[in-house]
PDB file of C-alpha atoms in Angstrom:
ATOM      1  CA  UNK A   1      71.933 107.810 106.809  1.00 72.00           C
ATOM      2  CA  UNK A   2      68.649 106.165 105.536  1.00 86.00           C
ATOM      3  CA  UNK A   3      68.633 104.014 102.000  1.00 92.00           C
ATOM      4  CA  UNK A   4      68.285 105.565  98.850  1.00 97.00           C
ATOM      5  CA  UNK A   5      64.924 105.193  97.797  1.00 98.00           C
ATOM      6  CA  UNK A   6      64.222 102.619  94.927  1.00 98.00           C
ATOM      7  CA  UNK A   7      60.712 101.167  93.512  1.00 98.00           C
ATOM      8  CA  UNK A   8      60.645  97.574  94.784  1.00 98.00           C
ATOM      9  CA  UNK A   9      60.076  96.255  91.395  1.00 98.00           C
ATOM     10  CA  UNK A  10      59.601  97.204  87.594  1.00 98.00           C
ATOM     11  CA  UNK A  11      58.728  95.248  84.451  1.00 97.00           C
ATOM     12  CA  UNK A  12      58.924  95.655  80.968  1.00 97.00           C
ATOM     13  CA  UNK A  13      58.370  93.766  77.638  1.00 97.00           C
ATOM     14  CA  UNK A  14      61.375  92.527  75.164  1.00 97.00           C
ATOM     15  CA  UNK A  15      62.584  95.443  73.071  1.00 97.00           C
ATOM     16  CA  UNK A  16      60.834  98.016  75.292  1.00 97.00           C
ATOM     17  CA  UNK A  17      62.742 100.365  77.566  1.00 98.00           C
ATOM     18  CA  UNK A  18      62.314 101.111  81.503  1.00 98.00           C
ATOM     19  CA  UNK A  19      63.886 103.520  83.956  1.00 98.00           C
ATOM     20  CA  UNK A  20      64.592 102.907  87.630  1.00 98.00           C
ATOM     21  CA  UNK A  21      64.739 105.488  89.830  1.00 98.00           C
ATOM     22  CA  UNK A  22      66.878 106.385  92.566  1.00 98.00           C
ATOM     23  CA  UNK A  23      65.961 109.068  95.329  1.00 98.00           C
ATOM     24  CA  UNK A  24      67.877 110.627  97.923  1.00 97.00           C
ATOM     25  CA  UNK A  25      68.449 113.849  99.474  1.00 95.00           C
ATOM     26  CA  UNK A  26      70.386 116.949  99.033  1.00 94.00           C
ATOM     27  CA  UNK A  27      73.072 115.604 101.405  1.00 93.00           C
ATOM     28  CA  UNK A  28      74.277 112.680  99.002  1.00 94.00           C
ATOM     29  CA  UNK A  29      72.744 112.178  95.582  1.00 96.00           C
ATOM     30  CA  UNK A  30      71.768 115.971  95.030  1.00 96.00           C
ATOM     31  CA  UNK A  31      75.293 116.829  96.255  1.00 94.00           C
ATOM     32  CA  UNK A  32      77.659 114.871  94.316  1.00 94.00           C
ATOM     33  CA  UNK A  33      77.667 113.476  90.888  1.00 95.00           C
ATOM     34  CA  UNK A  34      79.097 110.005  92.265  1.00 96.00           C
ATOM     35  CA  UNK A  35      76.128 107.812  92.001  1.00 97.00           C
ATOM     36  CA  UNK A  36      76.744 104.076  90.662  1.00 98.00           C
ATOM     37  CA  UNK A  37      74.497 101.338  89.778  1.00 98.00           C
ATOM     38  CA  UNK A  38      75.065  97.658  90.204  1.00 98.00           C
ATOM     39  CA  UNK A  39      73.064  94.782  88.603  1.00 98.00           C
ATOM     40  CA  UNK A  40      72.696  91.462  90.406  1.00 98.00           C
ATOM     41  CA  UNK A  41      71.415  88.455  89.096  1.00 98.00           C
ATOM     42  CA  UNK A  42      70.550  85.637  91.967  1.00 96.00           C
ATOM     43  CA  UNK A  43      73.329  84.127  93.395  1.00 95.00           C
ATOM     44  CA  UNK A  44      75.732  86.056  91.635  1.00 97.00           C
ATOM     45  CA  UNK A  45      78.090  89.255  92.427  1.00 98.00           C
ATOM     46  CA  UNK A  46      76.923  92.876  92.050  1.00 98.00           C
ATOM     47  CA  UNK A  47      78.126  94.083  88.527  1.00 98.00           C
ATOM     48  CA  UNK A  48      79.022  97.575  88.144  1.00 98.00           C
ATOM     49  CA  UNK A  49      76.782  99.125  85.084  1.00 98.00           C
ATOM     50  CA  UNK A  50      76.787 102.883  85.475  1.00 98.00           C
ATOM     51  CA  UNK A  51      79.685 105.205  87.469  1.00 97.00           C
ATOM     52  CA  UNK A  52      79.597 108.798  88.250  1.00 96.00           C
ATOM     53  CA  UNK A  53      76.229 109.128  87.245  1.00 97.00           C
ATOM     54  CA  UNK A  54      76.396 108.683  83.045  1.00 98.00           C
ATOM     55  CA  UNK A  55      79.480 106.996  82.476  1.00 97.00           C
ATOM     56  CA  UNK A  56      79.772 103.339  81.523  1.00 98.00           C
ATOM     57  CA  UNK A  57      82.478 100.964  82.666  1.00 96.00           C
ATOM     58  CA  UNK A  58      83.996  99.046  79.282  1.00 95.00           C
ATOM     59  CA  UNK A  59      81.933  95.943  78.288  1.00 96.00           C
ATOM     60  CA  UNK A  60      79.085  97.323  79.573  1.00 97.00           C
ATOM     61  CA  UNK A  61      76.294  97.193  76.894  1.00 97.00           C
ATOM     62  CA  UNK A  62      75.052 101.028  75.557  1.00 97.00           C
ATOM     63  CA  UNK A  63      71.624 100.190  76.250  1.00 98.00           C
ATOM     64  CA  UNK A  64      72.152 101.062  79.840  1.00 98.00           C
ATOM     65  CA  UNK A  65      72.357 104.767  80.545  1.00 98.00           C
ATOM     66  CA  UNK A  66      71.959 106.969  83.949  1.00 98.00           C
ATOM     67  CA  UNK A  67      70.847 110.807  84.666  1.00 98.00           C
ATOM     68  CA  UNK A  68      70.219 112.598  87.732  1.00 98.00           C
ATOM     69  CA  UNK A  69      67.836 115.296  88.507  1.00 97.00           C
ATOM     70  CA  UNK A  70      68.126 117.362  91.845  1.00 97.00           C
ATOM     71  CA  UNK A  71      67.758 114.377  94.268  1.00 97.00           C
ATOM     72  CA  UNK A  72      67.059 111.805  92.209  1.00 98.00           C
ATOM     73  CA  UNK A  73      69.379 109.738  89.994  1.00 98.00           C
ATOM     74  CA  UNK A  74      68.060 107.249  86.981  1.00 98.00           C
ATOM     75  CA  UNK A  75      69.029 103.932  85.257  1.00 98.00           C
ATOM     76  CA  UNK A  76      67.348 103.505  81.775  1.00 98.00           C
ATOM     77  CA  UNK A  77      67.646 100.308  80.079  1.00 98.00           C
ATOM     78  CA  UNK A  78      66.524 100.218  76.704  1.00 98.00           C
ATOM     79  CA  UNK A  79      65.749  97.485  74.189  1.00 97.00           C
ATOM     80  CA  UNK A  80      65.185  95.261  77.095  1.00 98.00           C
ATOM     81  CA  UNK A  81      66.608  91.674  76.587  1.00 97.00           C
ATOM     82  CA  UNK A  82      66.051  88.383  78.919  1.00 97.00           C
ATOM     83  CA  UNK A  83      69.080  88.500  80.206  1.00 97.00           C
ATOM     84  CA  UNK A  84      68.593  92.193  81.977  1.00 98.00           C
ATOM     85  CA  UNK A  85      66.053  90.468  84.343  1.00 98.00           C
ATOM     86  CA  UNK A  86      68.277  90.632  87.941  1.00 98.00           C
ATOM     87  CA  UNK A  87      67.934  93.046  90.571  1.00 98.00           C
ATOM     88  CA  UNK A  88      69.407  96.394  90.369  1.00 98.00           C
ATOM     89  CA  UNK A  89      71.185  98.861  93.128  1.00 98.00           C
ATOM     90  CA  UNK A  90      71.759 102.243  93.192  1.00 98.00           C
ATOM     91  CA  UNK A  91      74.537 103.929  95.455  1.00 97.00           C
ATOM     92  CA  UNK A  92      76.014 107.401  96.159  1.00 97.00           C
ATOM     93  CA  UNK A  93      78.530 108.943  98.103  1.00 95.00           C
ATOM     94  CA  UNK A  94      77.229 110.783 100.943  1.00 92.00           C
ATOM     95  CA  UNK A  95      79.820 113.288 102.854  1.00 81.00           C
ATOM     96  CA  UNK A  96      82.402 112.202 105.457  1.00 80.00           C
ATOM     97  CA  UNK A  97      83.545 109.035 103.317  1.00 81.00           C
ATOM     98  CA  UNK A  98      80.177 107.264 103.944  1.00 91.00           C
ATOM     99  CA  UNK A  99      78.608 105.791 101.089  1.00 95.00           C
ATOM    100  CA  UNK A 100      74.662 104.598 100.751  1.00 96.00           C
ATOM    101  CA  UNK A 101      72.953 101.905  98.694  1.00 97.00           C
ATOM    102  CA  UNK A 102      69.287 101.859  97.706  1.00 98.00           C
ATOM    103  CA  UNK A 103      67.140  99.560  98.729  1.00 97.00           C
ATOM    104  CA  UNK A 104      67.096  97.658  95.452  1.00 98.00           C
ATOM    105  CA  UNK A 105      64.803  97.464  92.192  1.00 98.00           C
ATOM    106  CA  UNK A 106      63.704  93.725  90.623  1.00 98.00           C
ATOM    107  CA  UNK A 107      63.848  94.100  87.187  1.00 98.00           C
ATOM    108  CA  UNK A 108      61.476  91.436  85.905  1.00 98.00           C
ATOM    109  CA  UNK A 109      61.510  91.001  81.759  1.00 97.00           C
ATOM    110  CA  UNK A 110      57.545  90.065  81.101  1.00 94.00           C
TER     111      UNK A 110
ATOM    112  CA  UNK B   1      93.062  92.749  86.269  1.00 85.00           C
ATOM    113  CA  UNK B   2      92.477  93.204  90.058  1.00 91.00           C
ATOM    114  CA  UNK B   3      90.850  90.076  91.726  1.00 95.00           C
ATOM    115  CA  UNK B   4      89.787  89.762  94.890  1.00 96.00           C
ATOM    116  CA  UNK B   5      89.623  86.426  96.610  1.00 97.00           C
ATOM    117  CA  UNK B   6      87.899  86.270 100.265  1.00 98.00           C
ATOM    118  CA  UNK B   7      88.279  83.654 103.230  1.00 98.00           C
ATOM    119  CA  UNK B   8      85.857  81.025 103.058  1.00 97.00           C
ATOM    120  CA  UNK B   9      82.230  80.485 104.692  1.00 98.00           C
ATOM    121  CA  UNK B  10      82.271  80.537 108.950  1.00 98.00           C
ATOM    122  CA  UNK B  11      79.732  79.646 111.286  1.00 98.00           C
ATOM    123  CA  UNK B  12      79.485  81.820 114.340  1.00 98.00           C
ATOM    124  CA  UNK B  13      77.658  81.694 117.938  1.00 98.00           C
ATOM    125  CA  UNK B  14      75.718  84.687 119.066  1.00 97.00           C
ATOM    126  CA  UNK B  15      77.900  87.212 120.902  1.00 97.00           C
ATOM    127  CA  UNK B  16      81.083  85.884 119.310  1.00 98.00           C
ATOM    128  CA  UNK B  17      83.367  88.122 116.315  1.00 98.00           C
ATOM    129  CA  UNK B  18      84.248  86.960 112.967  1.00 98.00           C
ATOM    130  CA  UNK B  19      87.044  88.118 110.857  1.00 98.00           C
ATOM    131  CA  UNK B  20      86.816  87.808 107.349  1.00 98.00           C
ATOM    132  CA  UNK B  21      89.905  88.242 104.544  1.00 98.00           C
ATOM    133  CA  UNK B  22      90.140  89.968 101.186  1.00 97.00           C
ATOM    134  CA  UNK B  23      93.309  89.161  99.070  1.00 96.00           C
ATOM    135  CA  UNK B  24      93.850  91.585  95.866  1.00 94.00           C
ATOM    136  CA  UNK B  25      96.104  90.453  93.074  1.00 91.00           C
ATOM    137  CA  UNK B  26      97.170  91.838  89.623  1.00 86.00           C
ATOM    138  CA  UNK B  27      96.718  95.875  90.883  1.00 79.00           C
ATOM    139  CA  UNK B  28      98.135  98.369  92.900  1.00 81.00           C
ATOM    140  CA  UNK B  29      96.825  97.647  96.691  1.00 79.00           C
ATOM    141  CA  UNK B  30      97.469 100.957  98.398  1.00 77.00           C
ATOM    142  CA  UNK B  31      96.138 102.902  95.789  1.00 79.00           C
ATOM    143  CA  UNK B  32      92.363 102.100  95.965  1.00 86.00           C
ATOM    144  CA  UNK B  33      89.856 102.200  98.726  1.00 92.00           C
ATOM    145  CA  UNK B  34      88.682  98.794  99.856  1.00 95.00           C
ATOM    146  CA  UNK B  35      85.085  98.649 101.116  1.00 96.00           C
ATOM    147  CA  UNK B  36      82.804  96.099 103.034  1.00 98.00           C
ATOM    148  CA  UNK B  37      78.927  95.455 101.956  1.00 98.00           C
ATOM    149  CA  UNK B  38      76.661  92.805 103.290  1.00 98.00           C
ATOM    150  CA  UNK B  39      73.823  91.354 101.712  1.00 98.00           C
ATOM    151  CA  UNK B  40      71.306  89.419 104.316  1.00 98.00           C
ATOM    152  CA  UNK B  41      69.332  86.562 103.002  1.00 97.00           C
ATOM    153  CA  UNK B  42      67.010  87.968 100.460  1.00 96.00           C
ATOM    154  CA  UNK B  43      67.819  91.331 101.107  1.00 97.00           C
ATOM    155  CA  UNK B  44      69.549  94.610  99.495  1.00 97.00           C
ATOM    156  CA  UNK B  45      73.589  95.506  99.524  1.00 98.00           C
ATOM    157  CA  UNK B  46      74.322  97.533 103.066  1.00 97.00           C
ATOM    158  CA  UNK B  47      77.832  99.431 103.073  1.00 96.00           C
ATOM    159  CA  UNK B  48      79.475  98.619 106.108  1.00 97.00           C
ATOM    160  CA  UNK B  49      82.766 100.493 106.141  1.00 95.00           C
ATOM    161  CA  UNK B  50      86.006 100.689 104.466  1.00 94.00           C
ATOM    162  CA  UNK B  51      89.810 101.746 104.102  1.00 92.00           C
ATOM    163  CA  UNK B  52      92.342 103.316 102.055  1.00 87.00           C
ATOM    164  CA  UNK B  53      95.298 101.223 102.639  1.00 82.00           C
ATOM    165  CA  UNK B  54      97.824 104.129 101.397  1.00 81.00           C
ATOM    166  CA  UNK B  55      96.484 106.059 104.508  1.00 82.00           C
ATOM    167  CA  UNK B  56      95.492 103.372 107.044  1.00 81.00           C
ATOM    168  CA  UNK B  57      92.394 105.385 107.458  1.00 86.00           C
ATOM    169  CA  UNK B  58      89.049 103.599 107.892  1.00 92.00           C
ATOM    170  CA  UNK B  59      85.378 104.523 107.691  1.00 92.00           C
ATOM    171  CA  UNK B  60      82.370 103.060 108.967  1.00 94.00           C
ATOM    172  CA  UNK B  61      78.532 103.299 108.562  1.00 94.00           C
ATOM    173  CA  UNK B  62      76.747 104.761 111.895  1.00 93.00           C
ATOM    174  CA  UNK B  63      75.044 101.258 112.162  1.00 94.00           C
ATOM    175  CA  UNK B  64      78.252  99.685 112.429  1.00 95.00           C
ATOM    176  CA  UNK B  65      80.144 102.140 114.503  1.00 92.00           C
ATOM    177  CA  UNK B  66      82.133 100.501 117.659  1.00 94.00           C
ATOM    178  CA  UNK B  67      80.991  96.992 116.555  1.00 97.00           C
ATOM    179  CA  UNK B  68      83.207  96.378 113.381  1.00 98.00           C
ATOM    180  CA  UNK B  69      86.911  96.735 112.635  1.00 97.00           C
ATOM    181  CA  UNK B  70      88.458  97.128 109.154  1.00 96.00           C
ATOM    182  CA  UNK B  71      92.018  96.805 108.197  1.00 94.00           C
ATOM    183  CA  UNK B  72      94.625  96.423 105.754  1.00 93.00           C
ATOM    184  CA  UNK B  73      98.274  94.797 105.465  1.00 91.00           C
ATOM    185  CA  UNK B  74      99.961  96.169 102.162  1.00 89.00           C
ATOM    186  CA  UNK B  75     102.680  93.997 102.709  1.00 90.00           C
ATOM    187  CA  UNK B  76     100.302  90.476 102.113  1.00 92.00           C
ATOM    188  CA  UNK B  77      97.907  92.914  99.969  1.00 92.00           C
ATOM    189  CA  UNK B  78      95.108  91.955 102.114  1.00 94.00           C
ATOM    190  CA  UNK B  79      91.774  93.669 103.859  1.00 95.00           C
ATOM    191  CA  UNK B  80      90.087  92.403 107.163  1.00 97.00           C
ATOM    192  CA  UNK B  81      86.798  93.085 108.356  1.00 98.00           C
ATOM    193  CA  UNK B  82      86.162  91.956 111.942  1.00 98.00           C
ATOM    194  CA  UNK B  83      82.744  92.171 113.098  1.00 98.00           C
ATOM    195  CA  UNK B  84      81.895  91.604 117.116  1.00 98.00           C
ATOM    196  CA  UNK B  85      79.131  90.494 119.301  1.00 97.00           C
ATOM    197  CA  UNK B  86      77.323  88.886 116.664  1.00 98.00           C
ATOM    198  CA  UNK B  87      73.742  88.342 116.210  1.00 97.00           C
ATOM    199  CA  UNK B  88      71.277  86.238 114.614  1.00 97.00           C
ATOM    200  CA  UNK B  89      70.580  89.395 111.971  1.00 97.00           C
ATOM    201  CA  UNK B  90      74.326  89.225 111.270  1.00 98.00           C
ATOM    202  CA  UNK B  91      73.999  86.058 109.103  1.00 98.00           C
ATOM    203  CA  UNK B  92      74.602  87.671 105.752  1.00 98.00           C
ATOM    204  CA  UNK B  93      77.417  87.379 102.262  1.00 98.00           C
ATOM    205  CA  UNK B  94      80.075  89.564 103.048  1.00 98.00           C
ATOM    206  CA  UNK B  95      81.611  90.989 100.141  1.00 98.00           C
ATOM    207  CA  UNK B  96      84.480  93.342  99.683  1.00 98.00           C
ATOM    208  CA  UNK B  97      85.092  95.402  96.886  1.00 97.00           C
ATOM    209  CA  UNK B  98      87.611  97.583  95.294  1.00 95.00           C
ATOM    210  CA  UNK B  99      86.415 101.228  95.456  1.00 92.00           C
ATOM    211  CA  UNK B 100      88.007 104.241  93.290  1.00 89.00           C
ATOM    212  CA  UNK B 101      88.607 107.512  94.747  1.00 86.00           C
ATOM    213  CA  UNK B 102      87.784 111.060  92.990  1.00 83.00           C
ATOM    214  CA  UNK B 103      89.311 113.649  94.933  1.00 83.00           C
ATOM    215  CA  UNK B 104      89.255 111.526  98.414  1.00 82.00           C
ATOM    216  CA  UNK B 105      85.445 110.223  97.847  1.00 87.00           C
ATOM    217  CA  UNK B 106      84.264 106.921  96.914  1.00 86.00           C
ATOM    218  CA  UNK B 107      82.657 106.660  93.613  1.00 89.00           C
ATOM    219  CA  UNK B 108      82.250 102.993  92.393  1.00 94.00           C
ATOM    220  CA  UNK B 109      83.190  99.786  93.459  1.00 96.00           C
ATOM    221  CA  UNK B 110      84.573  97.068  90.903  1.00 95.00           C
ATOM    222  CA  UNK B 111      86.021  94.368  91.224  1.00 96.00           C
ATOM    223  CA  UNK B 112      83.908  92.427  94.191  1.00 97.00           C
ATOM    224  CA  UNK B 113      85.487  89.670  95.907  1.00 98.00           C
ATOM    225  CA  UNK B 114      83.258  86.298  95.523  1.00 98.00           C
ATOM    226  CA  UNK B 115      81.492  86.610  98.981  1.00 98.00           C
ATOM    227  CA  UNK B 116      81.989  85.156 102.244  1.00 98.00           C
ATOM    228  CA  UNK B 117      78.678  83.779 103.791  1.00 98.00           C
ATOM    229  CA  UNK B 118      78.523  84.024 107.708  1.00 98.00           C
ATOM    230  CA  UNK B 119      75.853  82.168 109.649  1.00 98.00           C
ATOM    231  CA  UNK B 120      75.220  83.456 113.182  1.00 98.00           C
ATOM    232  CA  UNK B 121      73.323  80.522 114.854  1.00 97.00           C
ATOM    233  CA  UNK B 122      72.926  79.047 118.292  1.00 94.00           C
TER     234      UNK B 122
END
């Protein structure tokens, strides 16, 4: 049950698009369309941004989108804004009612 | 609108136990799962385990097997997480979160409790 692999940091300028990858295995990300993404600002509670790979909860900007190919899921943020600067975590179901988080990615808006 | 309210901060000695509560309001407690996720200072999120109150069955991450117990009291819509044999490395913020289920599988977590800081120090 190792953590999903995410880049430690990514950065982009306002208005640009960035993509954060989340690599698992054929036992978790690769087997289930049950990947979710969370945004966490410093000292705050995590916020659900994407669920079931591509779905966006009500109230989340359509600048956020998700996808998956094989054992790797991705979160794309388009039209970067200063308020997007935060930590992002992916999460996947991994069989036997177990869930695994990624190590987290710090997004810096330059 | 479901809300989760957790118990307050705790300071514990190494080797002792801590029990954190998570009270739900505004929804049907038994129809969702409740999971516990912790975050050590400066570190990422770590799923510890969870329970489906309707079934009363709990599942745990391998790392915490034997040291953590998650329970739920449907009569008070409250979930509990007890962690035993505390070590300094257990110092963290502990979150509860409502988990949605798809064919019995955990899919996403929303909402989250406000978090409970547990400090383990001699």
